[in-house]
Tab-separated table of C-alpha atoms in Angstrom:
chain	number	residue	atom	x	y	z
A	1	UNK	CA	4.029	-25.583	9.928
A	2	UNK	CA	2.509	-22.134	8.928
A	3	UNK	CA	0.830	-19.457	10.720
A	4	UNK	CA	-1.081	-16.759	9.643
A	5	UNK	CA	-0.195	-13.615	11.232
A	6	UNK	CA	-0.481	-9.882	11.396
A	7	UNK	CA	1.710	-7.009	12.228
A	8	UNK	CA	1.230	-3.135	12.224
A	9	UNK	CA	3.034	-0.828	9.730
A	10	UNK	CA	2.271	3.051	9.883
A	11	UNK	CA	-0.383	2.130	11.822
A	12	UNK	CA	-1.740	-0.360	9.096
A	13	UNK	CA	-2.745	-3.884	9.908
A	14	UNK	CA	-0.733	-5.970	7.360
A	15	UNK	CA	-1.289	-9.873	7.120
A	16	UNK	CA	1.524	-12.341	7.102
A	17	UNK	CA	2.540	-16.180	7.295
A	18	UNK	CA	5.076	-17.855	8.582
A	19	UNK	CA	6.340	-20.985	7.513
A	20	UNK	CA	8.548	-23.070	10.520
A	21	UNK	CA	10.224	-26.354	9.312
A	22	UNK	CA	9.281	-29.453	11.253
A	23	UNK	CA	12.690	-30.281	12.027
A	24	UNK	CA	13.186	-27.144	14.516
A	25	UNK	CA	13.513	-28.749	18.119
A	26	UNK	CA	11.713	-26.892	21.414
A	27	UNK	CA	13.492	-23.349	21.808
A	28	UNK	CA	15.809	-23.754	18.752
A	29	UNK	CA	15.952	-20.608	17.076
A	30	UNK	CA	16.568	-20.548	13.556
A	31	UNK	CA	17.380	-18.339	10.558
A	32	UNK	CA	14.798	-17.081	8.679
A	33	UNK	CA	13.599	-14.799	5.701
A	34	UNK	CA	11.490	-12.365	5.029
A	35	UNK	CA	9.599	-12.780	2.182
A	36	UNK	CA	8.865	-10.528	-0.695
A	37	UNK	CA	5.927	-10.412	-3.333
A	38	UNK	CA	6.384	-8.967	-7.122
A	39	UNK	CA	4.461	-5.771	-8.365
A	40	UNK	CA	0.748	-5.087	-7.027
A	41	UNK	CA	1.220	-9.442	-6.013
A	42	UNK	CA	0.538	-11.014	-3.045
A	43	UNK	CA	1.716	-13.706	-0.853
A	44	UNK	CA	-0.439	-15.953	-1.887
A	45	UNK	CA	-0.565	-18.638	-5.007
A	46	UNK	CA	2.723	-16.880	-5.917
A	47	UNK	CA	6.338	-16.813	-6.862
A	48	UNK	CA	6.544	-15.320	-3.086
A	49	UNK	CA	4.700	-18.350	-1.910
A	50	UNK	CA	6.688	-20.957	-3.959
A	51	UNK	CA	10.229	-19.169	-2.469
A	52	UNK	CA	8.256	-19.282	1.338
A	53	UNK	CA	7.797	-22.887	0.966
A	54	UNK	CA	11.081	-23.679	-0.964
A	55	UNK	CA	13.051	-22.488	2.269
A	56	UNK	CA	11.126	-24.189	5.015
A	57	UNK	CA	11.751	-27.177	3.187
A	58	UNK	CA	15.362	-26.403	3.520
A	59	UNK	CA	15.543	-25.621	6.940
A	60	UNK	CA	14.510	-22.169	7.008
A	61	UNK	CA	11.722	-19.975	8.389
A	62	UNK	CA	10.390	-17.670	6.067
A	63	UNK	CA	7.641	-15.053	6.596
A	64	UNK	CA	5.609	-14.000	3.900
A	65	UNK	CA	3.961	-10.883	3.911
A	66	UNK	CA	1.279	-8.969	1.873
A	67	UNK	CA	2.906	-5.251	1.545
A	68	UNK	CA	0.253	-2.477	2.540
A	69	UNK	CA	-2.831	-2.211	-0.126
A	70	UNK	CA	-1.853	-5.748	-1.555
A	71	UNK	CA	-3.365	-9.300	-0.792
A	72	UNK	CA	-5.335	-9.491	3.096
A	73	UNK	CA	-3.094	-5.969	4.549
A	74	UNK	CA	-5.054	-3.062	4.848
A	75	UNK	CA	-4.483	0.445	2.805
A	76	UNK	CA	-5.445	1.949	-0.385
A	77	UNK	CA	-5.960	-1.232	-3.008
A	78	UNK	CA	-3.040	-1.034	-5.544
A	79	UNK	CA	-2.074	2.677	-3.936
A	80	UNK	CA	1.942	0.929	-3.953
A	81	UNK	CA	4.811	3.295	-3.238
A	82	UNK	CA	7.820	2.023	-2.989
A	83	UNK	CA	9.346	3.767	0.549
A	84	UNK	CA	6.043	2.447	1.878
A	85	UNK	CA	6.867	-1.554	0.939
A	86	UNK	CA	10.922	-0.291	2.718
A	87	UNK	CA	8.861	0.743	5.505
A	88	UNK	CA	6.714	-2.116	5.349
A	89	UNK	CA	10.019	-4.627	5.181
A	90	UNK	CA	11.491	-3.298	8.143
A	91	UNK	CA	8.445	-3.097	10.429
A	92	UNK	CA	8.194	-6.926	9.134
A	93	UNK	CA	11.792	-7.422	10.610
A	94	UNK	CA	11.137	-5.460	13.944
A	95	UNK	CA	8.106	-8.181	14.474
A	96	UNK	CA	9.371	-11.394	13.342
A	97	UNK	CA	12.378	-10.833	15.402
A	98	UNK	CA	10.421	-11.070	18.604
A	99	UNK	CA	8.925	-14.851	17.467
A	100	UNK	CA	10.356	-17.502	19.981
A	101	UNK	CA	11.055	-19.483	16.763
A	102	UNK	CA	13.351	-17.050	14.709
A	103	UNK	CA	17.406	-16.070	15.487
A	104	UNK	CA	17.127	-12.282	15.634
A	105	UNK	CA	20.699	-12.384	14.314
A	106	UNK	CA	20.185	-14.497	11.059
A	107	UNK	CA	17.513	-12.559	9.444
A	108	UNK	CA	17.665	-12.447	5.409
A	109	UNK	CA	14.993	-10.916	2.882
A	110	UNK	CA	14.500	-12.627	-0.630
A	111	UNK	CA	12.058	-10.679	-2.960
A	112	UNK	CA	10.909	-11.784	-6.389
A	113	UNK	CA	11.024	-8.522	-8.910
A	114	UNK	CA	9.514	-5.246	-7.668
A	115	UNK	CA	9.593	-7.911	-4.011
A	116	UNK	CA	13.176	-8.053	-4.950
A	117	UNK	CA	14.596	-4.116	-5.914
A	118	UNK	CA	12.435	-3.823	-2.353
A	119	UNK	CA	14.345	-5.937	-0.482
A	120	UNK	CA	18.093	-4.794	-1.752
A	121	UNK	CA	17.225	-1.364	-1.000
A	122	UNK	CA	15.913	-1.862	2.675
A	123	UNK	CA	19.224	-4.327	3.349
A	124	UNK	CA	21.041	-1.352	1.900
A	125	UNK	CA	19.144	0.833	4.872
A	126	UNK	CA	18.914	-1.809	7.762
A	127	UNK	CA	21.792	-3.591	8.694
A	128	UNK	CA	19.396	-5.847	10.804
A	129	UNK	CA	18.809	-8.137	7.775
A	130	UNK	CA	21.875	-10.334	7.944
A	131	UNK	CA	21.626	-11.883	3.933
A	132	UNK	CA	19.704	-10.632	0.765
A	133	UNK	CA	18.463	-12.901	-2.230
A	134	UNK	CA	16.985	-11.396	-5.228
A	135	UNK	CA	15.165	-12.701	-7.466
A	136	UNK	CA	15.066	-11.177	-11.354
A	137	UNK	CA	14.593	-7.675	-9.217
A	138	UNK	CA	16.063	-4.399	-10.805
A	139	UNK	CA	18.045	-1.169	-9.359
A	140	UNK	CA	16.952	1.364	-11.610
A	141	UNK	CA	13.078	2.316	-12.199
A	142	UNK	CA	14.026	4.866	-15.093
A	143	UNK	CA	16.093	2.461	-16.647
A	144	UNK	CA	14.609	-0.745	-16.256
A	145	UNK	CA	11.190	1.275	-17.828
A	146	UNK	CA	13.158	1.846	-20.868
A	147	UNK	CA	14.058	-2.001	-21.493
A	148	UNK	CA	10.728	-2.701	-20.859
A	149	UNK	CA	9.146	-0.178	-22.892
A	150	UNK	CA	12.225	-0.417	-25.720
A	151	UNK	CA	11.153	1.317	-29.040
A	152	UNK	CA	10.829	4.969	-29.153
A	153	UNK	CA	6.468	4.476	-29.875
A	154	UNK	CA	6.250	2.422	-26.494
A	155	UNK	CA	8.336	4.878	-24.727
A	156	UNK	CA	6.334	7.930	-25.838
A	157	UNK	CA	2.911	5.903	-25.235
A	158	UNK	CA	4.327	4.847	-21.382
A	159	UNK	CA	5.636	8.809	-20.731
A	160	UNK	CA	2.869	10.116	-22.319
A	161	UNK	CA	0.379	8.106	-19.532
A	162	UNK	CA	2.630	8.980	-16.529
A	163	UNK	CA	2.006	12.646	-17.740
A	164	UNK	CA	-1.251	12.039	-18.393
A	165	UNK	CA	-1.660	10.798	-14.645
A	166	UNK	CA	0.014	13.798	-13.229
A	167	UNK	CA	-2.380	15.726	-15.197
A	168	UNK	CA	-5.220	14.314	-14.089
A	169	UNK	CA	-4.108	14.038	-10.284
A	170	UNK	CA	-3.528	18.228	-10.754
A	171	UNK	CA	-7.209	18.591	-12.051
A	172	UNK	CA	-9.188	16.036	-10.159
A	173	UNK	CA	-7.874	15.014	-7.153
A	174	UNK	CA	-8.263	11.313	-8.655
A	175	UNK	CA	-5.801	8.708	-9.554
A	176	UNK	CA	-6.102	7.733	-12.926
A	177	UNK	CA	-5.661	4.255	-12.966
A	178	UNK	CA	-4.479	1.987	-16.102
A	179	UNK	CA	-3.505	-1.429	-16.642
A	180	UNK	CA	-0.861	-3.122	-14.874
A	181	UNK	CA	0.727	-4.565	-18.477
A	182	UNK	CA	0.491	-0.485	-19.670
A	183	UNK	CA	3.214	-0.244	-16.792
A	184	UNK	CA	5.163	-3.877	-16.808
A	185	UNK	CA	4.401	-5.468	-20.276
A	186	UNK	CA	3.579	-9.417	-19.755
A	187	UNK	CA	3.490	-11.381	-22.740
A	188	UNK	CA	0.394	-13.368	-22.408
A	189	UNK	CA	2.222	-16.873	-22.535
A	190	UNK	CA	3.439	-15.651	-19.392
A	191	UNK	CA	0.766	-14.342	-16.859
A	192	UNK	CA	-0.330	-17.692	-15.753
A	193	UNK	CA	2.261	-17.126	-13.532
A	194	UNK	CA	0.787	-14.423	-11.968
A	195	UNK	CA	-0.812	-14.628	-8.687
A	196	UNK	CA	-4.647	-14.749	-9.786
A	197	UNK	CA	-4.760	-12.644	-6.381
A	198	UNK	CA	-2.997	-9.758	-7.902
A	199	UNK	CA	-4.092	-6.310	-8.826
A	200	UNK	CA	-4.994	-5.672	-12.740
A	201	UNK	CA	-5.068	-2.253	-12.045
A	202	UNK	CA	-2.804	0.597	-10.843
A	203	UNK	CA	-2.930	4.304	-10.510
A	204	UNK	CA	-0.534	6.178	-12.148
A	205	UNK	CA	1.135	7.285	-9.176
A	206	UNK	CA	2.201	3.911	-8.033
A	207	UNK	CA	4.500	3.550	-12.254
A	208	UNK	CA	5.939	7.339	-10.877
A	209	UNK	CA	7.189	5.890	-7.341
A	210	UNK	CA	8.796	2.816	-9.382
A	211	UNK	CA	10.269	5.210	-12.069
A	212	UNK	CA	12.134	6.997	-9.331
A	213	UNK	CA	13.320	4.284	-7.256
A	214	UNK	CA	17.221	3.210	-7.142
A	215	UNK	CA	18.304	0.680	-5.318
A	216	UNK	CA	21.722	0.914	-7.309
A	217	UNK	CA	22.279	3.787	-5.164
A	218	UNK	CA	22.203	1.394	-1.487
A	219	UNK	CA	23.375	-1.969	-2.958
A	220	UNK	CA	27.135	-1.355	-2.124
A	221	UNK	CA	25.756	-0.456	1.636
A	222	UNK	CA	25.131	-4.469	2.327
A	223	UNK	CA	28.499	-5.904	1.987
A	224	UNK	CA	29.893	-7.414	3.773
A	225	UNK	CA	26.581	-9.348	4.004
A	226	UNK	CA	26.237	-12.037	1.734
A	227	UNK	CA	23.891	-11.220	-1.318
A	228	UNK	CA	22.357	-13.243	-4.293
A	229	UNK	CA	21.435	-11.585	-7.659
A	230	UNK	CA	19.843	-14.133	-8.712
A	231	UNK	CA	17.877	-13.829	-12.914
A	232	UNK	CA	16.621	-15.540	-15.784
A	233	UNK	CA	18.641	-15.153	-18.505
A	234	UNK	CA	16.906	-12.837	-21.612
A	235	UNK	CA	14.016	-11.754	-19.102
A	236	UNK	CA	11.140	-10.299	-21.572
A	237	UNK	CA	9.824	-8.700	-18.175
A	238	UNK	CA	12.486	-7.537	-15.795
A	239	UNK	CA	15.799	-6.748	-17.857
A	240	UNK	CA	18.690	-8.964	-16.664
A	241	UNK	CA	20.853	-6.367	-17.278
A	242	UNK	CA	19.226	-4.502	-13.978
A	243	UNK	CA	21.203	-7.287	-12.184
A	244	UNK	CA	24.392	-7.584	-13.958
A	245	UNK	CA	24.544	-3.370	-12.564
A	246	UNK	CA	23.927	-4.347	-9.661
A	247	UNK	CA	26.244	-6.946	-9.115
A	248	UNK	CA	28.872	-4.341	-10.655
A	249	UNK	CA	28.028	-1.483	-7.969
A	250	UNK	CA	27.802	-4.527	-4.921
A	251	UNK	CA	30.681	-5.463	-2.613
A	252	UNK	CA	31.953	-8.703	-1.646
A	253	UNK	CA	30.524	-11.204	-0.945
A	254	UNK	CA	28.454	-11.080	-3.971
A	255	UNK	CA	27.093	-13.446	-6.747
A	256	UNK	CA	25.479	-13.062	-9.662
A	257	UNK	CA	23.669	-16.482	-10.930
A	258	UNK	CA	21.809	-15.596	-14.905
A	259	UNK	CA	20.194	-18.722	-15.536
A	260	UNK	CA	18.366	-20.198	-18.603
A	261	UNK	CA	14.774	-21.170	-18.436
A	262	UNK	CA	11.290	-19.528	-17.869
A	263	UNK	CA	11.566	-16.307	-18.576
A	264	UNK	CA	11.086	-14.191	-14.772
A	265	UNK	CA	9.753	-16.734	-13.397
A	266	UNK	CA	13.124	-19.370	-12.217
A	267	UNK	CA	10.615	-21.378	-9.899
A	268	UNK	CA	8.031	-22.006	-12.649
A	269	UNK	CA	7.518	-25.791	-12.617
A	270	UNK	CA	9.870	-27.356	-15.043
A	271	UNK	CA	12.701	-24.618	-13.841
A	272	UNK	CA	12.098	-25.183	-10.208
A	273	UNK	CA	14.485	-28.304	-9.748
A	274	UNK	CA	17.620	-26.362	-11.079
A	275	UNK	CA	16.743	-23.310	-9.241
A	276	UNK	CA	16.394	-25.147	-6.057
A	277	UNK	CA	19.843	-27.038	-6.411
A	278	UNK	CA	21.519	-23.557	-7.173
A	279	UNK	CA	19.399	-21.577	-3.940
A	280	UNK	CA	20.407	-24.158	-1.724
A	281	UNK	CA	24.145	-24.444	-3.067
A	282	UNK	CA	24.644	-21.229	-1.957
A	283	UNK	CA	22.942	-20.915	0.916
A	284	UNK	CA	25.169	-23.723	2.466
A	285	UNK	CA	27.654	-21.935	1.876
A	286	UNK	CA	26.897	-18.038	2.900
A	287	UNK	CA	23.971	-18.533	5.163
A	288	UNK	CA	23.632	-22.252	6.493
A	289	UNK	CA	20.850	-23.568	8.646
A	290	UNK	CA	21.719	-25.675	11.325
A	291	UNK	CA	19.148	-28.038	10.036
A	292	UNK	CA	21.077	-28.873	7.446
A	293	UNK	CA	21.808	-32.492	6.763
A	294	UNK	CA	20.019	-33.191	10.186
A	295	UNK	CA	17.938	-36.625	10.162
């Protein structure tokens, strides 16, 4: 079963579903997740939607949410900083808590990249959300910005734009917006995977808020939750080395899955069967749903 649904954050009207698995009996309450979209995405026809669906069907709610200026939520189109989408998380949490349908205790958040350095840094800040899965996410804007912008000419064309915004922010006013793949570099093989829903444009304001945006510095905070770092091995968009540091600066219990396949995107069709077997794996066995195994 899903239901679309709306909550308020900052005063914002943001638009949500939630997905309840038809096994849940009358007044059973059951975990659930909060679910996370990628940079300038949306909840829909996404990697967000695809992880939404994957855990109703294994027992799980999961509420998938447009962050503010994404998707069907109000605010400034593509105007994404990242504090707001922490803000956005939690005010997701405070309303999804209240649903007759969802164990106020047993509250994760899985995000898929930006969704995902997003959701470890509000678990690092709220210790309402009770497990954390992410999904090819990074801890370290600055850093992860250098992998994906590797030789010296990229760098100095990406720094050179972000100064260029600032510039023209100081003179105008104005955002100066530029291409999402100036920012995150897609190969082209690769974009079919994106949302056709999502942004193609962002000012330069919204690269500065990811540049300076650590997670790394909250991730030990959500032990002893359990958390899943969770990446595609060799990941042409999100470095997997942004989760291999983050697993190093987590505490227990933590895992670190790096799988081959589909380069950032593990739920891609012909990587989704693996993927699911792994999820689920270890979801049994650090956050179980009691409609598990259930007939």
């Amino acid at each position: 079963m899903q239901e679309k649904l709306s909550f308020t954050s900052d005063g914002l009207k943001l638009s949500g579903v939630l997905h309840v698995p038809e096994g849940r009996r009358p007044g059973e309450r059951l975990p659930c997740f909060i679910v996370l979209h990628g940079f300038v995405g949306t909840k829909d026809e996404s990697h967000a939607e695809l992880q939404a669906r994957m855990l109703e069907e294994f027992g799980y709610c999961a509420f998938r949410i447009d962050f503010r200026g994404c998707g069907e939520s109000e605010g400034a189109r593509g105007q994404v900083r990242c504090f707001d989408q922490v803000a956005d998380t939690k005010n997701a949490l405070s309303f999804i808590a209240g649903r007759e349908e969802i164990d106020p205790a047993r509250i994760g958040v899985i995000g898929h990249s930006f969704g995902a350095a997003v959701a470890v840094y509000t678990a690092g800040l709220d210790e309402r959300l009770a497990c954390v899965i992410s999904s090819c996410g990074w801890g370290d804007g600055e850093r992860k910005f250098r992998g994906q912008h590797p030789t010296p000419e990229a760098w100095a064309k990406f720094t050179g734009i972000l100064e260029q915004g600032r510039r023209h922010k100081a003179a105008t006013g104005e955002s100066m917006w530029v291409s999402r793949f100036d920012v995150v570099p897609i190969p082209e093989s690769l974009r079919k995977n994106l949302s056709p829903k999502a942004l193609m444009e962002v000012p330069v304001e919204t690269a500065i808020s990811m540049y300076n945006f650590r997670a790394e510095d909250v991730v030990a905070n959500i032990a002893p939750r359990p958390l899943l770092l969770f990446h595609t091995a060799n990941d042409v968009i999100t470095p997997t080395e942004q989760s291999i540091r983050l697993y190093e600066k987590a505490g227990q219990p933590a895992e670190l899955m790096i799988v081959n396949g589909t380069s950032h995107f593990p739920l891609s069709e012909k990587d989704a069967p693996r993927t699911r077997v792994l999820i689920r794996s270890w979801l049994d066995r650090f956050f179980p749903t009691p409609l598990r195994g259930r007939g």
